């Protein structure tokens, strides 16, 4: 289901995703942190949910550099409830699809680092990795709170323009 959702998100929001990816890739550059800057952030404008009518999606990316090694990237996907209370699994699937839609090569989703329910919905935090060299970074699976696995994969053969 996540591959289909990722494809749909890319079709519906391709231009916005491309602009956000460009800003996100800047956070992966060590030069951004020159002069003692330890962290940077970028946001994506709020988008309507593709699965839950009346709900929306807020996305924030964080870059952190402690002065050694490459910057660490984190992506937070917030599924904001509309007037209805939607099942957690719906938010889970859509949040993963948004993370995958954003993380086009050379970025990959390295794993889910946590999630929490808020008064307005659910927030999911992902670690991102920048692939270096000829070998792409392998995708990791995320484990749902219920214990079932949800593998995060890119849409095969699809590139946004």
CSV table of C-alpha atoms in Angstrom, one decimal:
chain,number,residue,atom,x,y,z
A,1,UNK,CA,0.0,0.0,0.0
A,2,UNK,CA,2.9,2.4,0.8
A,3,UNK,CA,4.2,2.2,-2.8
A,4,UNK,CA,0.9,3.1,-4.3
A,5,UNK,CA,0.5,6.0,-1.8
A,6,UNK,CA,4.0,7.2,-2.5
A,7,UNK,CA,3.2,7.2,-6.2
A,8,UNK,CA,0.0,9.1,-5.7
A,9,UNK,CA,1.7,11.7,-3.4
A,10,UNK,CA,4.4,12.2,-6.1
A,11,UNK,CA,1.7,12.7,-8.8
A,12,UNK,CA,-0.4,15.1,-6.7
A,13,UNK,CA,2.4,17.1,-5.0
A,14,UNK,CA,5.4,16.7,-7.4
A,15,UNK,CA,6.3,20.4,-7.6
A,16,UNK,CA,6.1,21.0,-3.8
A,17,UNK,CA,8.1,17.8,-3.1
A,18,UNK,CA,10.8,18.9,-5.6
A,19,UNK,CA,11.2,22.3,-3.9
A,20,UNK,CA,11.2,20.7,-0.4
A,21,UNK,CA,13.8,18.1,-1.5
A,22,UNK,CA,16.1,20.9,-2.8
A,23,UNK,CA,16.0,22.6,0.6
A,24,UNK,CA,16.4,19.2,2.4
A,25,UNK,CA,19.5,18.4,0.3
A,26,UNK,CA,21.0,21.7,1.4
A,27,UNK,CA,20.7,20.5,5.0
A,28,UNK,CA,22.8,17.5,4.1
A,29,UNK,CA,25.7,19.7,3.0
A,30,UNK,CA,28.4,20.2,5.7
A,31,UNK,CA,29.1,23.8,4.4
A,32,UNK,CA,25.7,24.9,5.8
A,33,UNK,CA,27.0,24.3,9.3
A,34,UNK,CA,30.2,26.3,8.9
A,35,UNK,CA,30.9,29.0,11.4
A,36,UNK,CA,29.5,27.0,14.4
A,37,UNK,CA,25.9,26.5,13.2
A,38,UNK,CA,24.8,23.2,14.8
A,39,UNK,CA,21.3,22.7,13.3
A,40,UNK,CA,19.0,23.9,10.6
A,41,UNK,CA,15.4,23.3,9.7
A,42,UNK,CA,13.1,23.5,6.7
A,43,UNK,CA,9.4,23.0,6.4
A,44,UNK,CA,7.0,22.0,3.6
A,45,UNK,CA,3.6,23.8,3.3
A,46,UNK,CA,0.7,21.9,4.7
A,47,UNK,CA,-0.9,19.5,2.3
A,48,UNK,CA,-4.3,17.7,2.5
A,49,UNK,CA,-4.1,14.0,3.4
A,50,UNK,CA,-4.4,11.6,0.5
A,51,UNK,CA,-6.2,9.0,2.6
A,52,UNK,CA,-8.2,10.8,5.2
A,53,UNK,CA,-10.6,13.5,4.0
A,54,UNK,CA,-10.5,16.6,6.2
A,55,UNK,CA,-7.1,15.7,7.6
A,56,UNK,CA,-3.8,17.2,6.6
A,57,UNK,CA,0.0,16.7,6.6
A,58,UNK,CA,2.7,18.9,8.1
A,59,UNK,CA,6.4,18.0,7.3
A,60,UNK,CA,9.5,19.4,8.9
A,61,UNK,CA,13.1,18.4,8.2
A,62,UNK,CA,16.0,18.9,10.7
A,63,UNK,CA,19.7,18.9,10.0
A,64,UNK,CA,22.2,18.6,12.8
A,65,UNK,CA,25.9,18.6,12.7
A,66,UNK,CA,28.0,18.2,15.8
A,67,UNK,CA,31.3,19.4,14.2
A,68,UNK,CA,32.4,15.9,13.2
A,69,UNK,CA,31.0,13.5,10.6
A,70,UNK,CA,28.3,14.2,8.1
A,71,UNK,CA,25.1,16.1,9.1
A,72,UNK,CA,22.3,13.9,10.6
A,73,UNK,CA,18.9,14.4,8.9
A,74,UNK,CA,15.6,13.9,10.6
A,75,UNK,CA,12.1,14.1,9.0
A,76,UNK,CA,9.0,14.6,11.1
A,77,UNK,CA,5.7,13.9,9.4
A,78,UNK,CA,2.6,15.1,11.3
A,79,UNK,CA,-0.7,13.7,10.4
A,80,UNK,CA,-3.2,16.3,11.6
A,81,UNK,CA,-6.7,15.0,12.3
A,82,UNK,CA,-9.7,16.7,10.7
A,83,UNK,CA,-13.1,16.5,12.4
A,84,UNK,CA,-13.0,12.7,12.7
A,85,UNK,CA,-10.7,10.4,14.7
A,86,UNK,CA,-9.0,8.2,12.1
A,87,UNK,CA,-7.4,4.8,12.9
A,88,UNK,CA,-3.7,4.9,13.7
A,89,UNK,CA,-2.9,2.4,11.0
A,90,UNK,CA,-4.2,4.9,8.4
A,91,UNK,CA,-1.9,7.6,9.6
A,92,UNK,CA,1.0,5.1,9.9
A,93,UNK,CA,0.7,4.1,6.2
A,94,UNK,CA,0.3,7.6,4.9
A,95,UNK,CA,3.1,9.0,7.0
A,96,UNK,CA,5.5,6.3,5.6
A,97,UNK,CA,4.4,7.1,2.1
A,98,UNK,CA,5.1,10.8,2.6
A,99,UNK,CA,8.5,10.0,4.0
A,100,UNK,CA,9.3,7.8,1.0
A,101,UNK,CA,8.0,10.4,-1.5
A,102,UNK,CA,10.4,13.0,0.0
A,103,UNK,CA,13.4,10.7,0.3
A,104,UNK,CA,14.4,10.3,-3.4
A,105,UNK,CA,18.0,9.2,-4.1
A,106,UNK,CA,20.5,10.1,-3.0
A,107,UNK,CA,18.3,10.4,0.2
A,108,UNK,CA,16.8,7.3,1.7
A,109,UNK,CA,14.7,6.6,4.8
A,110,UNK,CA,17.0,4.8,7.2
A,111,UNK,CA,14.4,4.1,9.8
A,112,UNK,CA,11.5,5.2,11.9
A,113,UNK,CA,12.9,6.6,15.2
A,114,UNK,CA,9.6,7.2,17.0
A,115,UNK,CA,6.0,8.2,16.9
A,116,UNK,CA,3.6,9.8,19.3
A,117,UNK,CA,0.0,10.7,19.5
A,118,UNK,CA,-0.8,14.4,20.0
A,119,UNK,CA,-4.1,16.2,20.6
A,120,UNK,CA,-4.3,17.0,16.9
A,121,UNK,CA,-3.1,13.7,15.4
A,122,UNK,CA,0.1,11.6,15.1
A,123,UNK,CA,3.7,12.6,14.6
A,124,UNK,CA,6.2,10.2,13.0
A,125,UNK,CA,10.0,10.8,13.1
A,126,UNK,CA,12.3,9.3,10.5
A,127,UNK,CA,16.1,9.2,10.1
A,128,UNK,CA,17.3,10.0,6.6
A,129,UNK,CA,20.6,8.9,5.0
A,130,UNK,CA,22.5,10.3,2.1
A,131,UNK,CA,23.8,7.6,-0.1
A,132,UNK,CA,27.5,8.0,-0.9
A,133,UNK,CA,29.5,6.4,-3.7
A,134,UNK,CA,28.1,3.9,-6.2
A,135,UNK,CA,26.2,1.8,-3.7
A,136,UNK,CA,22.8,3.0,-2.6
A,137,UNK,CA,21.9,2.8,1.1
A,138,UNK,CA,19.7,-0.2,1.7
A,139,UNK,CA,16.2,0.5,2.9
A,140,UNK,CA,15.3,-0.6,6.4
A,141,UNK,CA,11.9,-1.8,7.5
A,142,UNK,CA,9.9,0.0,10.1
A,143,UNK,CA,8.1,-1.9,12.8
A,144,UNK,CA,4.6,-0.9,13.6
A,145,UNK,CA,3.6,-0.5,17.3
A,146,UNK,CA,1.4,-3.6,16.9
A,147,UNK,CA,4.5,-5.6,16.0
A,148,UNK,CA,3.8,-6.1,12.3
A,149,UNK,CA,6.4,-5.0,9.8
A,150,UNK,CA,5.9,-2.3,7.2
A,151,UNK,CA,8.6,-2.2,4.6
A,152,UNK,CA,9.3,1.3,3.2
A,153,UNK,CA,10.1,1.1,-0.5
A,154,UNK,CA,10.3,3.7,-3.3
A,155,UNK,CA,7.8,3.5,-6.2
A,156,UNK,CA,9.5,1.5,-8.9
A,157,UNK,CA,10.3,3.4,-12.1
A,158,UNK,CA,8.7,6.6,-11.0
A,159,UNK,CA,10.4,10.0,-11.0
A,160,UNK,CA,8.7,13.3,-10.4
A,161,UNK,CA,9.4,16.1,-12.7
